[in-house]
Amino acid sequence: DGGITQSPKYLFRKEGQNVTLSCEQNLNHDAMYWYRQDPGQGLRLIYYSQIVNDFQKGDIAEGYSVSREKKESFPLTVTSAQKNPTAFYLCASLKTGRGNTIYFGEGSWLTVV
Amino acid sequence: AQKVTQAQTEISVVEKEDVTLDCVYETRDTTYYLFWYKQPPSGELVFLIRRNSFDEQNEISGRYSWNFQKSTSSFNFTITASQVVDSAVYFCALSELRRMDSSYKLIFGSGTRLLVRP
């Protein structure tokens, strides 16, 4: 089954701890993205990667880090430096061709306790 | 600056009513794409439609229709004969292409929560 898989779906973290959210896609897409969504708000871009071993900061990259060692994988680490990490995180990838379209995974809920 | 505005925060209708979700955008690009996504309570964003800036034809897909008007920078979404299953948050989005590195990303509006009551 092709798609974008995010894990875990729900995650609780203690303050001061780093946590890594997984994102895997088997769609053979080059570009991948991480967005953050806060309750009642739109999506804000954290990081994106156009190709393996390359990534760029989005609008709210502070307190986050990413890696892109494989085409299929784009994990996001929420570090202790992120002041308000409780949010819904969405991973996405870009299908190119006749018009570019970004498709999303099911998301991960992160709660800091 | 690129911007998407969805002025309607929340809309509540009774089943079988028609409802229109508004989207207004700002862009300096001459070529761009506009999108609508649906976010049901489960959280996943479901792609509904992509519209090229050169194509102003309205589109209909079942009970869904989209009205793109470049002159007013609007891309409105209408659901005809709404159903309870249409209850979700709907996001309008605008593409942004950076020429210096050919990066492509989406700018999202804040979303409109649609509640369809039986």
Coordinates of C-alpha atoms in Angstrom, one line a residue:
Chain A
D1 CA 0.0 0.0 0.0
G2 CA 1.6 3.3 -1.1
G3 CA 1.6 6.3 1.1
I4 CA 3.1 8.4 3.8
T5 CA 3.4 6.8 7.2
Q6 CA 3.9 8.8 10.4
S7 CA 4.7 7.3 13.8
P8 CA 3.9 7.4 16.6
K9 CA 0.3 8.7 16.3
Y10 CA 0.4 9.9 19.9
L11 CA 3.4 10.8 21.9
F12 CA 3.9 12.2 25.4
R13 CA 7.1 13.9 26.3
K14 CA 8.5 15.3 29.5
E15 CA 9.9 18.8 29.5
G16 CA 13.5 18.9 28.7
Q17 CA 13.5 15.7 26.6
N18 CA 14.1 15.4 22.9
V19 CA 11.7 13.3 20.8
T20 CA 11.9 12.1 17.2
L21 CA 8.8 11.8 15.0
S22 CA 9.1 9.3 12.1
C23 CA 8.0 9.9 8.5
E24 CA 8.4 7.3 5.8
Q25 CA 7.1 7.4 2.2
N26 CA 7.1 4.7 -0.5
L27 CA 5.8 7.0 -3.2
N28 CA 9.3 7.7 -4.7
H29 CA 8.8 11.5 -4.1
D30 CA 11.9 13.6 -3.9
A31 CA 10.6 16.5 -1.7
M32 CA 9.3 16.1 1.8
Y33 CA 8.0 18.5 4.4
W34 CA 7.1 18.9 8.1
Y35 CA 4.3 21.1 9.1
R36 CA 3.0 22.1 12.5
Q37 CA -0.6 22.7 13.4
D38 CA -1.8 24.3 16.6
P39 CA -5.5 24.0 17.7
G40 CA -7.8 26.2 15.5
Q41 CA -4.9 27.3 13.4
G42 CA -3.5 26.7 10.0
L43 CA -0.3 24.8 9.1
R44 CA 3.1 26.3 9.5
L45 CA 6.2 25.0 7.7
I46 CA 9.0 23.7 10.0
Y47 CA 11.5 22.2 7.5
Y48 CA 11.5 20.8 4.0
S49 CA 13.9 18.7 1.9
Q50 CA 14.0 18.7 -1.8
I51 CA 16.5 15.9 -2.2
V52 CA 18.5 13.4 -0.1
N53 CA 21.1 15.0 2.1
D54 CA 19.6 18.5 1.7
F55 CA 17.1 20.4 3.7
Q56 CA 16.0 24.0 4.4
K57 CA 14.4 25.8 7.3
G58 CA 10.8 26.8 7.0
D59 CA 9.1 29.5 8.9
I60 CA 9.3 28.1 12.4
A61 CA 12.5 25.9 12.4
E62 CA 13.8 27.0 15.8
G63 CA 13.9 24.1 18.3
Y64 CA 13.6 21.5 15.6
S65 CA 16.1 19.4 13.6
V66 CA 15.8 17.0 10.7
S67 CA 17.8 14.7 8.6
R68 CA 17.4 13.2 5.1
E69 CA 19.7 10.3 4.7
K70 CA 17.3 8.3 2.6
K71 CA 14.8 9.3 0.0
E72 CA 12.1 7.5 1.9
S73 CA 12.7 8.9 5.3
F74 CA 12.5 12.4 6.8
P75 CA 12.5 12.2 10.6
L76 CA 11.8 15.3 12.7
T77 CA 13.4 15.8 16.1
V78 CA 11.7 18.2 18.6
T79 CA 14.4 19.3 20.9
S80 CA 14.2 20.7 24.4
A81 CA 14.9 24.1 22.9
Q82 CA 11.4 24.2 21.4
K83 CA 9.5 26.3 23.9
N84 CA 6.0 25.2 23.1
P85 CA 6.2 21.8 21.4
T86 CA 2.6 20.5 22.1
A87 CA 1.0 20.4 18.7
F88 CA -0.1 18.2 15.8
Y89 CA 2.7 17.5 13.3
L90 CA 2.1 16.6 9.7
C91 CA 4.6 15.1 7.3
A92 CA 4.1 15.5 3.6
S93 CA 5.7 14.7 0.2
L94 CA 5.5 16.3 -3.2
K95 CA 4.2 14.5 -6.3
T96 CA 5.6 16.3 -9.4
G97 CA 4.5 16.0 -12.9
R98 CA 1.4 17.6 -14.5
G99 CA 1.0 20.0 -11.6
N100 CA 2.7 19.6 -8.3
T101 CA 0.6 18.2 -5.4
I102 CA 1.6 17.8 -1.8
Y103 CA 0.2 14.8 0.0
F104 CA 0.0 14.3 3.7
G105 CA 0.5 11.6 6.3
E106 CA -2.0 11.0 9.1
G107 CA -0.1 13.2 11.6
S108 CA 1.4 12.8 15.0
W109 CA 0.1 14.4 18.2
L110 CA 2.8 15.5 20.6
T111 CA 2.0 16.5 24.1
V112 CA 4.5 17.8 26.6
V113 CA 3.7 16.8 30.2
Chain B
A1 CA 4.0 38.6 0.4
Q2 CA 2.2 35.3 -0.1
K3 CA -0.9 35.0 1.9
V4 CA -4.1 33.0 2.1
T5 CA -7.1 34.3 4.0
Q6 CA -10.1 32.2 5.1
A7 CA -12.2 34.7 6.8
Q8 CA -14.9 32.2 8.0
T9 CA -13.6 30.6 11.1
E10 CA -16.6 28.3 11.6
I11 CA -19.8 27.6 9.7
S12 CA -22.8 25.6 10.8
V13 CA -25.5 24.4 8.5
V14 CA -28.3 21.9 8.5
E15 CA -27.9 18.8 6.4
K16 CA -28.9 19.3 2.7
E17 CA -28.2 23.0 2.8
D18 CA -25.6 24.4 0.3
V19 CA -22.5 26.0 1.8
T20 CA -19.7 28.1 0.3
L21 CA -16.3 28.4 1.9
D22 CA -14.4 31.5 1.0
C23 CA -10.7 31.8 0.1
V24 CA -8.8 34.9 -0.8
Y25 CA -5.1 34.9 -1.7
E26 CA -2.2 37.3 -2.3
T27 CA 0.8 36.4 -4.5
R28 CA 3.5 38.1 -6.5
D29 CA 3.9 35.0 -8.7
T30 CA 2.4 34.9 -12.2
T31 CA 2.2 31.2 -12.2
Y32 CA 0.9 29.4 -9.1
Y33 CA -1.4 26.7 -7.9
L34 CA -4.3 26.8 -5.5
F35 CA -5.5 23.9 -3.4
W36 CA -8.3 22.8 -1.1
Y37 CA -7.7 20.1 1.6
K38 CA -10.2 18.5 3.9
Q39 CA -9.2 17.6 7.5
P40 CA -11.6 15.3 9.2
P41 CA -11.5 14.7 12.9
S42 CA -8.9 11.9 12.4
G43 CA -6.4 14.7 11.5
E44 CA -5.1 13.6 8.1
L45 CA -5.2 16.3 5.4
V46 CA -7.1 14.9 2.3
F47 CA -6.3 16.5 -1.0
L48 CA -9.5 17.7 -2.8
I49 CA -8.4 19.8 -5.8
R50 CA -5.6 21.7 -7.4
R51 CA -6.1 24.6 -9.8
N52 CA -3.5 26.2 -12.1
S53 CA -3.5 30.0 -12.2
F54 CA -4.0 29.9 -15.9
D55 CA -7.1 27.9 -15.8
E56 CA -10.1 29.8 -14.6
Q57 CA -12.7 27.3 -15.5
N58 CA -15.0 26.3 -12.7
E59 CA -14.8 22.7 -11.7
I60 CA -17.5 20.4 -10.4
S61 CA -16.9 17.0 -8.8
G62 CA -20.1 15.4 -7.5
R63 CA -21.5 17.7 -4.8
Y64 CA -18.3 19.8 -4.7
S65 CA -17.6 22.8 -7.0
W66 CA -14.9 25.4 -7.1
N67 CA -15.1 28.9 -8.4
F68 CA -11.7 30.5 -9.3
Q69 CA -11.7 34.2 -10.1
K70 CA -8.3 35.7 -10.7
S71 CA -9.7 39.2 -10.9
T72 CA -10.7 39.1 -7.2
S73 CA -7.9 36.6 -6.2
S74 CA -10.5 34.2 -4.8
F75 CA -10.9 30.4 -5.0
N76 CA -14.2 29.6 -3.3
F77 CA -15.5 26.1 -2.5
T78 CA -19.1 25.1 -2.6
I79 CA -20.7 22.0 -1.2
T80 CA -24.1 21.3 -2.5
A81 CA -26.7 19.4 -0.4
S82 CA -24.3 19.1 2.5
Q83 CA -24.1 15.9 4.5
V84 CA -23.0 15.1 8.0
V85 CA -19.9 13.4 6.7
D86 CA -18.8 16.8 5.2
S87 CA -18.1 18.0 8.8
A88 CA -14.4 18.8 8.9
V89 CA -11.9 21.6 8.7
Y90 CA -11.2 22.8 5.2
F91 CA -8.0 24.5 4.2
C92 CA -7.2 26.6 1.2
A93 CA -3.5 26.7 0.2
L94 CA -1.3 28.6 -2.3
S95 CA 1.8 27.3 -3.9
E96 CA 5.1 29.2 -3.6
L97 CA 8.0 28.5 -5.9
R98 CA 11.3 30.0 -5.1
R99 CA 13.2 30.5 -8.3
M100 CA 16.7 30.7 -6.7
D101 CA 16.6 27.1 -5.6
S102 CA 13.4 25.8 -7.3
S103 CA 11.9 24.9 -3.9
Y104 CA 8.2 24.4 -3.8
K105 CA 6.0 24.7 -0.8
L106 CA 2.4 25.5 0.3
I107 CA 1.1 28.5 2.2
F108 CA -2.0 27.6 4.1
G109 CA -5.0 29.6 5.3
S110 CA -6.2 29.3 8.9
G111 CA -9.0 26.9 7.9
T112 CA -12.8 26.9 8.1
R113 CA -14.5 24.5 10.4
L114 CA -17.7 23.2 8.8
L115 CA -20.3 21.6 11.0
V116 CA -23.2 19.9 9.3
R117 CA -26.1 19.1 11.6
P118 CA -28.5 16.4 10.9

